[in-house]
Short mmCIF file of C-alpha atoms in Angstrom, two decimals:
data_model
loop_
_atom_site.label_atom_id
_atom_site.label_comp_id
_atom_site.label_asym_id
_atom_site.label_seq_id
_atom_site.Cartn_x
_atom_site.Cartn_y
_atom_site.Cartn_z
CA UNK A 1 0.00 0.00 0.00
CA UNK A 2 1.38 3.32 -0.95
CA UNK A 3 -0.54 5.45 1.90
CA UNK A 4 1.98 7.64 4.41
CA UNK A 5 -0.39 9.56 6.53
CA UNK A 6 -3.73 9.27 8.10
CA UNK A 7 -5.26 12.10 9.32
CA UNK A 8 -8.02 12.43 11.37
CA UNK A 9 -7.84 9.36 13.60
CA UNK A 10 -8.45 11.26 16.80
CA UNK A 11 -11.93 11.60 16.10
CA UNK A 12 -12.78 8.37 15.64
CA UNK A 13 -15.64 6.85 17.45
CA UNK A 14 -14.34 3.25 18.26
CA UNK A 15 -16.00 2.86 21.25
CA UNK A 16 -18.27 -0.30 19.79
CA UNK A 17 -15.73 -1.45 17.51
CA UNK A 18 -15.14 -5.15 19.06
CA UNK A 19 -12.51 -6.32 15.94
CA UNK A 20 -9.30 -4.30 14.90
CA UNK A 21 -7.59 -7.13 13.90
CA UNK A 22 -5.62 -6.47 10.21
CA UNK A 23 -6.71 -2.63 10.76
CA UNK A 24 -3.42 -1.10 9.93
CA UNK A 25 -1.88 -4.05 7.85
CA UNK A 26 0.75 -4.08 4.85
CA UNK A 27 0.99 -0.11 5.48
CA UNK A 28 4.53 -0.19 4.44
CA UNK A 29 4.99 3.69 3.80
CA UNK A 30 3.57 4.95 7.14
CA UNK A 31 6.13 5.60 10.07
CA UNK A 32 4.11 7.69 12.03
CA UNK A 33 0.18 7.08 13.49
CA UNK A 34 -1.33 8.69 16.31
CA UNK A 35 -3.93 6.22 17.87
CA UNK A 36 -3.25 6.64 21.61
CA UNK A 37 -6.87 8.16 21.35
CA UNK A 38 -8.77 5.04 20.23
CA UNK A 39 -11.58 3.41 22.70
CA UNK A 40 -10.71 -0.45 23.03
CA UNK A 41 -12.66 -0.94 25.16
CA UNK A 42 -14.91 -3.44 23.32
CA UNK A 43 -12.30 -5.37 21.50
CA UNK A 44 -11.19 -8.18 21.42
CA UNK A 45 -9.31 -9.12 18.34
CA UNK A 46 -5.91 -7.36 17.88
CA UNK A 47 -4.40 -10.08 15.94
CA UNK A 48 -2.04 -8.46 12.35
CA UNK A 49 -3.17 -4.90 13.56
CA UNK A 50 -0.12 -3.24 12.90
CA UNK A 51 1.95 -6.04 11.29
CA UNK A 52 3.82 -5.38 8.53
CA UNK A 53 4.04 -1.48 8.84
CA UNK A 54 7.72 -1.63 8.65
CA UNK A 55 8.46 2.23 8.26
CA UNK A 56 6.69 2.48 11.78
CA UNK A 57 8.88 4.02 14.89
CA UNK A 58 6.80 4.36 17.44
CA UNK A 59 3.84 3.71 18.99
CA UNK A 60 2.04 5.03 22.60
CA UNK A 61 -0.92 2.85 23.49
CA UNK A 62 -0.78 3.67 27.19
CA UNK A 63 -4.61 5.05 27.20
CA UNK A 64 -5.85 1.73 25.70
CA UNK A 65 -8.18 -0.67 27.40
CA UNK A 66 -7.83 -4.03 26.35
CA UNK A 67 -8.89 -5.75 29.07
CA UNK A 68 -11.33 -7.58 26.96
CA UNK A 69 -8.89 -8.46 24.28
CA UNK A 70 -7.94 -12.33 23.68
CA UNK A 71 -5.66 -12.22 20.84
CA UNK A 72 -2.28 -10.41 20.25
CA UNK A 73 -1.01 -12.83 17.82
CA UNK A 74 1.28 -10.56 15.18
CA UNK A 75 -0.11 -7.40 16.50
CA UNK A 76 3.73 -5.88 15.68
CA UNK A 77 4.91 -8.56 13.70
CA UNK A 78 7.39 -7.29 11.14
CA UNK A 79 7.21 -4.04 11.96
CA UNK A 80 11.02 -3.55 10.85
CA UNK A 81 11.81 0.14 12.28
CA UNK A 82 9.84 0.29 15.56
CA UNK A 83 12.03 1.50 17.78
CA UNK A 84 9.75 2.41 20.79
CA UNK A 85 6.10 0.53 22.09
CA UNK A 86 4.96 1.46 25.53
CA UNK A 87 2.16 -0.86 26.08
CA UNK A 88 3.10 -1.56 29.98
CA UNK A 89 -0.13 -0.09 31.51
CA UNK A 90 -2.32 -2.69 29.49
CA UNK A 91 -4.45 -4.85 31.31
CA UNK A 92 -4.21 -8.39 29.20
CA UNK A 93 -6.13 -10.91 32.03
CA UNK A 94 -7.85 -12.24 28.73
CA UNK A 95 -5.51 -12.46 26.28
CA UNK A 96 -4.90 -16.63 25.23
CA UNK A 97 -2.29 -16.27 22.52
CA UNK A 98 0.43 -14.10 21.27
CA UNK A 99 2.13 -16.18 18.80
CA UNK A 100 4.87 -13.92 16.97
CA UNK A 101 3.40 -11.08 18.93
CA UNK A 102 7.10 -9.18 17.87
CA UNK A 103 8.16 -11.56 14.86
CA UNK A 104 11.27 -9.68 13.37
CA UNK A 105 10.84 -6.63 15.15
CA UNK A 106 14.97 -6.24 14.41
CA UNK A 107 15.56 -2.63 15.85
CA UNK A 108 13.45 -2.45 19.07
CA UNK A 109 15.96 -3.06 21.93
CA UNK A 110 13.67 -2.70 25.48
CA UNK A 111 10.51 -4.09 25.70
CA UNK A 112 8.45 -3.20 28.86
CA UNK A 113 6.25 -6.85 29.16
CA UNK A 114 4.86 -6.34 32.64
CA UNK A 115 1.86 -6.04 32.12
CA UNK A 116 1.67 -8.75 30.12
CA UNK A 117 -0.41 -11.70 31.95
CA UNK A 118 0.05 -14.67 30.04
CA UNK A 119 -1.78 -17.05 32.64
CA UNK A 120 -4.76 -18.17 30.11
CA UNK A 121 -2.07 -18.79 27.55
CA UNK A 122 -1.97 -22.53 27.74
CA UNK A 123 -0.63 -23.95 24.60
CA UNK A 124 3.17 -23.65 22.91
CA UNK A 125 1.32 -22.89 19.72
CA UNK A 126 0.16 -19.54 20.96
CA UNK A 127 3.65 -18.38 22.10
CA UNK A 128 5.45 -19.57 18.85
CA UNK A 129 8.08 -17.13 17.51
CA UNK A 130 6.92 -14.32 20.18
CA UNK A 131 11.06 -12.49 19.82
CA UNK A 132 11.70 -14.66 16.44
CA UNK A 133 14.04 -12.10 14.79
CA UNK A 134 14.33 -9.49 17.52
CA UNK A 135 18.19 -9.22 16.74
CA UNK A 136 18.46 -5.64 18.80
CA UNK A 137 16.50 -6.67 21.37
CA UNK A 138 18.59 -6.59 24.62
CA UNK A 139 16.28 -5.42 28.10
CA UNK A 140 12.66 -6.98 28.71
CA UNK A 141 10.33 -6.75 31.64
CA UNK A 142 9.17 -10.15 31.59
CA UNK A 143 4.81 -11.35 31.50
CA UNK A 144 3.84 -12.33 34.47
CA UNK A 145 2.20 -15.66 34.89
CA UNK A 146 3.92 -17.31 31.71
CA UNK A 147 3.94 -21.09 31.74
CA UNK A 148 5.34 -21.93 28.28
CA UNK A 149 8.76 -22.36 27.03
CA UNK A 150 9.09 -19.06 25.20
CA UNK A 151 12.51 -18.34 23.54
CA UNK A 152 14.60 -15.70 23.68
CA UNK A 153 16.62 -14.06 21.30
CA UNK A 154 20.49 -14.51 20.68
CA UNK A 155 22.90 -15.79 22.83
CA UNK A 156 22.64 -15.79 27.25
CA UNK A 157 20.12 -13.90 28.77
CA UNK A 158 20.49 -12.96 32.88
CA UNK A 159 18.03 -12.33 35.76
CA UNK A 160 19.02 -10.18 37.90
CA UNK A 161 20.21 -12.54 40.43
CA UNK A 162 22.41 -13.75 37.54
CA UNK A 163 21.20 -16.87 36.94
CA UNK A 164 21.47 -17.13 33.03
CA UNK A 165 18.36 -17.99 30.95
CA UNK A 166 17.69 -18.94 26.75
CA UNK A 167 13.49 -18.83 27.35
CA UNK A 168 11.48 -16.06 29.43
CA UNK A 169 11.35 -17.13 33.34
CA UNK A 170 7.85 -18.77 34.07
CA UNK A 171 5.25 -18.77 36.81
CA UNK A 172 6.40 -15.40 37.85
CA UNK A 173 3.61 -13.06 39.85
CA UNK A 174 5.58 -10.31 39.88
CA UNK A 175 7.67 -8.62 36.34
CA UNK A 176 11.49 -7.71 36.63
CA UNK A 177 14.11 -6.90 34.01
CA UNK A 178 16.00 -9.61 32.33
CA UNK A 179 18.98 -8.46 30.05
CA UNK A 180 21.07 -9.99 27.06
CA UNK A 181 24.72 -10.34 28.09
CA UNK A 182 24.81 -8.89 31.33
CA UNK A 183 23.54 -8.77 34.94
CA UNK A 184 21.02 -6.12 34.63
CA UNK A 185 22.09 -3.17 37.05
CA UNK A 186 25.21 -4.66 38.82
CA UNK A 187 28.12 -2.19 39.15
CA UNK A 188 27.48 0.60 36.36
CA UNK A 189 29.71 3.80 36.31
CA UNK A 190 28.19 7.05 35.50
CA UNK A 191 30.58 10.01 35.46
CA UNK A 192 32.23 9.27 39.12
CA UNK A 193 29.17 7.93 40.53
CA UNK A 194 28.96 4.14 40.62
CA UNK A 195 25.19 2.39 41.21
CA UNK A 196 24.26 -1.05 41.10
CA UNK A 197 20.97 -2.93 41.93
CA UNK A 198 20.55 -6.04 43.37
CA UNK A 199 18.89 -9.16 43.57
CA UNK A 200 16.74 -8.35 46.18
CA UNK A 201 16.04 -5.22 44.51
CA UNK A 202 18.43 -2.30 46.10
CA UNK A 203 19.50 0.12 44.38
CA UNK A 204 23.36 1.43 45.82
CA UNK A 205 24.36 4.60 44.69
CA UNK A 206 27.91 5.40 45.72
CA UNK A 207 30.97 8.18 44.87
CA UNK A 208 31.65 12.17 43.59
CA UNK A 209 30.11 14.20 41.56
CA UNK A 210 26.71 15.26 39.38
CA UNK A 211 25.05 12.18 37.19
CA UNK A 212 25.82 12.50 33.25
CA UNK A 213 23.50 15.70 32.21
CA UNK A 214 22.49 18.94 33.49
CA UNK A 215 18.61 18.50 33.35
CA UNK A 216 17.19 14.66 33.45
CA UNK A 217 13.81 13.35 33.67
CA UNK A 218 12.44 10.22 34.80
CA UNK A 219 9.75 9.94 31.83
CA UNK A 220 11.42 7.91 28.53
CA UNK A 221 11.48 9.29 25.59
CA UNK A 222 13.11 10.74 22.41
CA UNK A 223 15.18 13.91 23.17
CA UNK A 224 15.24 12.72 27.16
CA UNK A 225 18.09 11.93 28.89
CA UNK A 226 17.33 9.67 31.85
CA UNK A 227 18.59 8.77 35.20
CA UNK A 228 20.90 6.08 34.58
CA UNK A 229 18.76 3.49 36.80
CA UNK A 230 15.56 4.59 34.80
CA UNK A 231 15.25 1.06 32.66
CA UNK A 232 15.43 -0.44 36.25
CA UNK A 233 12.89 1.45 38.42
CA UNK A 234 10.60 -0.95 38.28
CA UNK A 235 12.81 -3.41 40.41
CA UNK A 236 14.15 -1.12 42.86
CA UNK A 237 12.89 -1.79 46.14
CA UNK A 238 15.04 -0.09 48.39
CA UNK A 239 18.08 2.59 48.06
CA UNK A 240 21.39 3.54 49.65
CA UNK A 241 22.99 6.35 48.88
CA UNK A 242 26.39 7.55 49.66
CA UNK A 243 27.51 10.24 47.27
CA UNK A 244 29.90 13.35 48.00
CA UNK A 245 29.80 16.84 45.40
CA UNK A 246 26.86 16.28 43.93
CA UNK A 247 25.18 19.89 42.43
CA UNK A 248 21.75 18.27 40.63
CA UNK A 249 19.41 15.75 42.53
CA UNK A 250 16.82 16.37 40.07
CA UNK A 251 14.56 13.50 39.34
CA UNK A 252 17.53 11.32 41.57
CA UNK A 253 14.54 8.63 42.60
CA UNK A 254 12.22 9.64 40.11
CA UNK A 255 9.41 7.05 39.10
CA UNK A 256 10.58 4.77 41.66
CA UNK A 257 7.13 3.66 42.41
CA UNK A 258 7.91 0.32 44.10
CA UNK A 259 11.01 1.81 46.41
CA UNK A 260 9.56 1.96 50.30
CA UNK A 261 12.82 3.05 51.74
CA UNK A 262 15.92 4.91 51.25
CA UNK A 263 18.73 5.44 53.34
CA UNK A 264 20.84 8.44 52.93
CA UNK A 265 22.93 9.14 55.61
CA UNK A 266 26.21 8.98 53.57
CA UNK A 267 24.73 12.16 51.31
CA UNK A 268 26.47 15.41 50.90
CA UNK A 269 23.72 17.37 49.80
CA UNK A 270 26.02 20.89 50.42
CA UNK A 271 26.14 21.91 46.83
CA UNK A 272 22.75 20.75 45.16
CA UNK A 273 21.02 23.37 43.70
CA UNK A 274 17.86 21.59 42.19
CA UNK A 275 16.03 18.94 43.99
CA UNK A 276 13.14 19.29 41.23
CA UNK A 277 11.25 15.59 40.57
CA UNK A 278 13.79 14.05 43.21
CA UNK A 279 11.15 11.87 44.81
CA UNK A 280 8.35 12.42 42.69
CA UNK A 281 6.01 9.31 42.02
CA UNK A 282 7.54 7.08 44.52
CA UNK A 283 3.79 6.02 45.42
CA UNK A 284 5.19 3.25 48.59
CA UNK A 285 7.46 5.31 50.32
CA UNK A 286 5.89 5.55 53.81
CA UNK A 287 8.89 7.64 55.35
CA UNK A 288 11.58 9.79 54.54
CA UNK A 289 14.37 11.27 57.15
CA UNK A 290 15.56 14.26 55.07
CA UNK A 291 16.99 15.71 58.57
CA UNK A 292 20.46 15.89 57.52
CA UNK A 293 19.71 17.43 54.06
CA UNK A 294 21.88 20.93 53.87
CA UNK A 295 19.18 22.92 51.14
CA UNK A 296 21.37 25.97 51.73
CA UNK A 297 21.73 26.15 47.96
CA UNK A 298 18.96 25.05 46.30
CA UNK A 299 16.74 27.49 44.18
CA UNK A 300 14.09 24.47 42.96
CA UNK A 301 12.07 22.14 44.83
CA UNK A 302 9.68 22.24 41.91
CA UNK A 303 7.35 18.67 42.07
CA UNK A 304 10.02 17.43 45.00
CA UNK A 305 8.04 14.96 46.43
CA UNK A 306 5.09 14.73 44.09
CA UNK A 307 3.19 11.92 43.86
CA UNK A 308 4.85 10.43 46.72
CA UNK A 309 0.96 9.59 48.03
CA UNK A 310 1.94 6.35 50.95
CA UNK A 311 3.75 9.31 53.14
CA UNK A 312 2.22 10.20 56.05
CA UNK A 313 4.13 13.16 58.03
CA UNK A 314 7.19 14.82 56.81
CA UNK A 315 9.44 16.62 58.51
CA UNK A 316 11.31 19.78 56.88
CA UNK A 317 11.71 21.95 59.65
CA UNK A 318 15.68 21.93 58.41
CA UNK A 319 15.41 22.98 55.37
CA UNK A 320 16.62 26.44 54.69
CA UNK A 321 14.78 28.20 51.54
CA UNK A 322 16.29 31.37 51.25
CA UNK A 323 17.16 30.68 47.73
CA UNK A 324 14.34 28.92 46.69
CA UNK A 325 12.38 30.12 43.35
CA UNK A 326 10.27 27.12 42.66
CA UNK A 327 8.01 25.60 44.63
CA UNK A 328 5.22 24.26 42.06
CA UNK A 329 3.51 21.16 43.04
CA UNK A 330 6.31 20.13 45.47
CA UNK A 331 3.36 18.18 47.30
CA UNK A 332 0.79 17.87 45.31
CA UNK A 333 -0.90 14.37 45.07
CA UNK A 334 0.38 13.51 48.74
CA UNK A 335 -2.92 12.23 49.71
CA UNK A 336 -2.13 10.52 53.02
CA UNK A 337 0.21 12.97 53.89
CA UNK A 338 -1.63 13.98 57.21
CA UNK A 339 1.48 16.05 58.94
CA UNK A 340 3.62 18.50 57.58
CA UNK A 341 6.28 20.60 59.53
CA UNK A 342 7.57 23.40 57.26
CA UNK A 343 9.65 24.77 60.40
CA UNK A 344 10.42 28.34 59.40
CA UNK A 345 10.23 28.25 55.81
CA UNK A 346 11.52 31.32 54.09
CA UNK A 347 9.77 31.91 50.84
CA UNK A 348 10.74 35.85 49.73
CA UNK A 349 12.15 34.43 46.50
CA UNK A 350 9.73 31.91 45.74
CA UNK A 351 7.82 33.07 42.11
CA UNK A 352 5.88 29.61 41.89
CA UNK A 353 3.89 27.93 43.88
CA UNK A 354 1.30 26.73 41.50
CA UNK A 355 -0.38 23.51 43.12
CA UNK A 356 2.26 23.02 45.98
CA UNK A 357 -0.66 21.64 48.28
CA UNK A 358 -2.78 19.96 45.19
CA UNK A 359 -4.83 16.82 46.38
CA UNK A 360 -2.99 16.97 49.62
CA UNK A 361 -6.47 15.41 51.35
CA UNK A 362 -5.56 14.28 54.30
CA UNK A 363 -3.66 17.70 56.02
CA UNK A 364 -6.28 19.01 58.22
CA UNK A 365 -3.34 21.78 59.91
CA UNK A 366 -0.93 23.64 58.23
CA UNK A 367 0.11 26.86 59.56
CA UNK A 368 1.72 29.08 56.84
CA UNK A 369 1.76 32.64 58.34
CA UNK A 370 5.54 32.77 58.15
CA UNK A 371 5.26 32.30 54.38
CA UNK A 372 6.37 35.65 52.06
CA UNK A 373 4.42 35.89 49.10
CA UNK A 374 5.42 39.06 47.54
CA UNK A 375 6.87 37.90 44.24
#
C-alpha cells in the first residue's frame, strides 16, 4: 500500500468497535500514526493490527483498554523500524495467545512486558516465535504468569540474580528486568558515581560528583536523557545512597514507584542546587528522614516529592529556603500525607507555587503565616 499519513484518527468513534484485527496491515509507507486516542474498550481481536508497517517508529498505546482483548497474535509482527512501544499499563487478564506477537521486530531493543499476563495462555502454539528475529532486542520486563517455554533471542540472557536464561522465566507473579549479556544493574559507572541494583532489589548509589546531564527526567522518551537506573525502576525496592559533590538531585529517585525506603545518611547534599522531581512518584514510600539534608543552595524544589501519596508526616523543619524560586507542586498528590512541619520556611524568593498543596487530602493543619508571598 502506498498510503503515508492518516489524518483524522483522533476523532474516531471506536467505542463499539469489538474487531481491529488487520486494521493497519501491509501499510509499508507509514512511520508515524497517532492512535493513543482510540476506545478499546470493546475489542477483542488485535491479531495483524499493525503487522507489517515496517516504516513504523513508534507507537504510545498507554490510554488503551484491552482488558477484553484475547488475541495479540502478530499485532507488531514485522514491523522492521519500531524503535519504541509502551504498552506496559495494558491490562491483558484475557488475552490466550500471542504467537509472533514481535516476529522480526529487528531494531526495538527494550521491551516493557509487565503487564503482560500470560496465565490463560496454555498452549506452545500460541507463544510460537513471540522475539523470532528481535536481533536488537537486549532489556525486557518479563509477562507475568507465563507457563510456556518461550525463547529468547540470541545468545545468554540474565536475571538479575544472575542466573542465566535462553526462554522467558515462568510462573512469575511479579515482572522484573531480564537483560542480554549482562547482569542487569550490577556495578554501572556514570561520570564518578557508581550504582548497582541487586537481587533483592536495592539500588546502591555510591561516589563524587553530578550524574551525566544537566537537566534529566524520569519519563522515557526521544530527546530525554534519563537517570541512569531509569530502565530499572521498576525493580528497585530499596536505596542507599552515599555520594559526595553532587550539584543536581533532580529527578535522583524519580518514578521509583515500588522503592519503600531509602537510606541516605552517607549524602552530601552541600552543593545541590535543584532537587526538582527528586522523589516524585515514589507512590510506597511511607517515610523519609531528610533531617540531615543541607538545602542551603537550592533554588528548585519544583514537584520534589510529588506523587509520593503512601507518606504520612514529613518533617522539613531543616530545610533552609532562602534561595528557593520554585516551589510548584512540590506536594501535590500527597494524599495521606496527614502532617507536615515546614519549620520556618523562608519563601521571599519563591515566584511559583502553582499547586504546591494539590490533592494533599488528608492535612487538616498547616500553619503558613511565616510564608512571604510578595513575588
Amino acid at each position: 500500500m502506498g498510503l503515508t499519513d492518516i489524518q483524522g484518527l483522533s476523532g474516531f468513534n471506536t467505542s463499539r468497535v469489538t474487531d481491529m484485527s488487520f486494521m493497519f496491515r501491509g501499510c509499508i509507507n507509514m512511520s508515524s500514526l497517532d492512535v493513543s486516542e482510540f476506545d478499546t474498550g470493546n475489542v477483542t481481536d488485535m491479531n495483524n493490527m499493525f503487522s507489517v508497517c515496517r516504516k513504523l517508529e513508534n507507537l504510545s498505546l498507554l490510554k488503551w483498554d484491552t482488558s477484553k482483548v484475547t488475541k495479540l497474535d502478530d499485532i507488531f509482527a514485522l514491523c522492521n523500524s519500531l524503535d519504541s512501544l509502551q504498552m506496559h499499563t495494558w491490562n491483558t487478564s484475557n488475552v490466550t495467545s500471542v504467537n509472533s506477537m514481535f516476529y522480526d521486530c529487528n531494531k526495538i531493543e527494550y521491551l516493557n512486558l509487565s503487564s503482560l499476563d500470560l496465565e490463560k495462555v496454555t498452549d506452545a502454539s500460541s507463544v510460537a516465535d513471540m522475539f523470532t528475529g528481535c536481533s536488537s532486542l537486549n532489556r525486557v520486563y518479563i509477562p507475568i504468569h507465563n507457563s510456556q517455554n518461550i525463547s529468547l533471542p540470541g545468545d545468554a540472557w540474565y536475571q538479575p540474580d544472575g542466573t542465566v536464561i535462553t526462554v522467558l522465566p515462568q510462573n512469575k507473579d511479579t515482572s522484573f528486568l531480564i537483560e542480554k549479556g549482562r547482569v542487569p544493574g550490577r556495578n554501572e559507572t556514570d561520570g564518578g558515581i557508581t550504582w548497582s541494583i541487586d537481587g533483592n532489589g536495592r539500588l546502591t548509589v555510591t561516589g563524587t560528583g553530578d550524574l551525566t546531564g544537566a537537566e534529566r527526567d524520569y519519563v522515557n522518551g526521544k530527546g530525554v536523557e534519563a537517570i541512569p537506573w531509569n530502565d530499572y525502576r521498576e525493580q528497585i525496592l530499596s536505596a542507599e545512597i552515599d555520594v559526595k559533590g553532587m550539584t543536581n538531585a533532580s529527578y535522583l529517585f524519580g518514578g521509583c514507584e515500588n522503592m519503600v525506603s531509602i537510606k541516605m545518611d552517607g549524602f552530601e547534599t552541600a552543593n545541590i542546587t535543584s532537587m526538582k522531581g527528586m522523589f516524585v512518584g515514589c507512590s510506597s514510600l511511607t517515610s523519609l528522614d531528610l533531617s540531615k539534608f543541607n538545602t542551603e543552595k537550592v533554588t528548585s524544589m519544583y514537584s520534589m516529592f510529588d506523587g509520593c501519596s503512601s507518606l504520612t508526616s514529613l518533617d522539613l523543619s531543616c530545610f533552609n529556603t532562602e534561595k528557593v524560586t520554585d516551589m510548584a507542586g512540590m506536594f501535590a498528590g500527597c494524599y495521606s500525607l496527614a502532617e507536615l512541619k515546614l519549620g520556618s520556611f523562608k519563601t521571599g524568593e519563591v515566584t511559583d507555587m502553582f499547586m504546591m498543596f494539590v490533592d494533599c487530602k488528608s492535612l487538616t493543619d498547616l500553619d503558613l503565616h511565616h510564608f512571604h508571598t510578595g513575588k
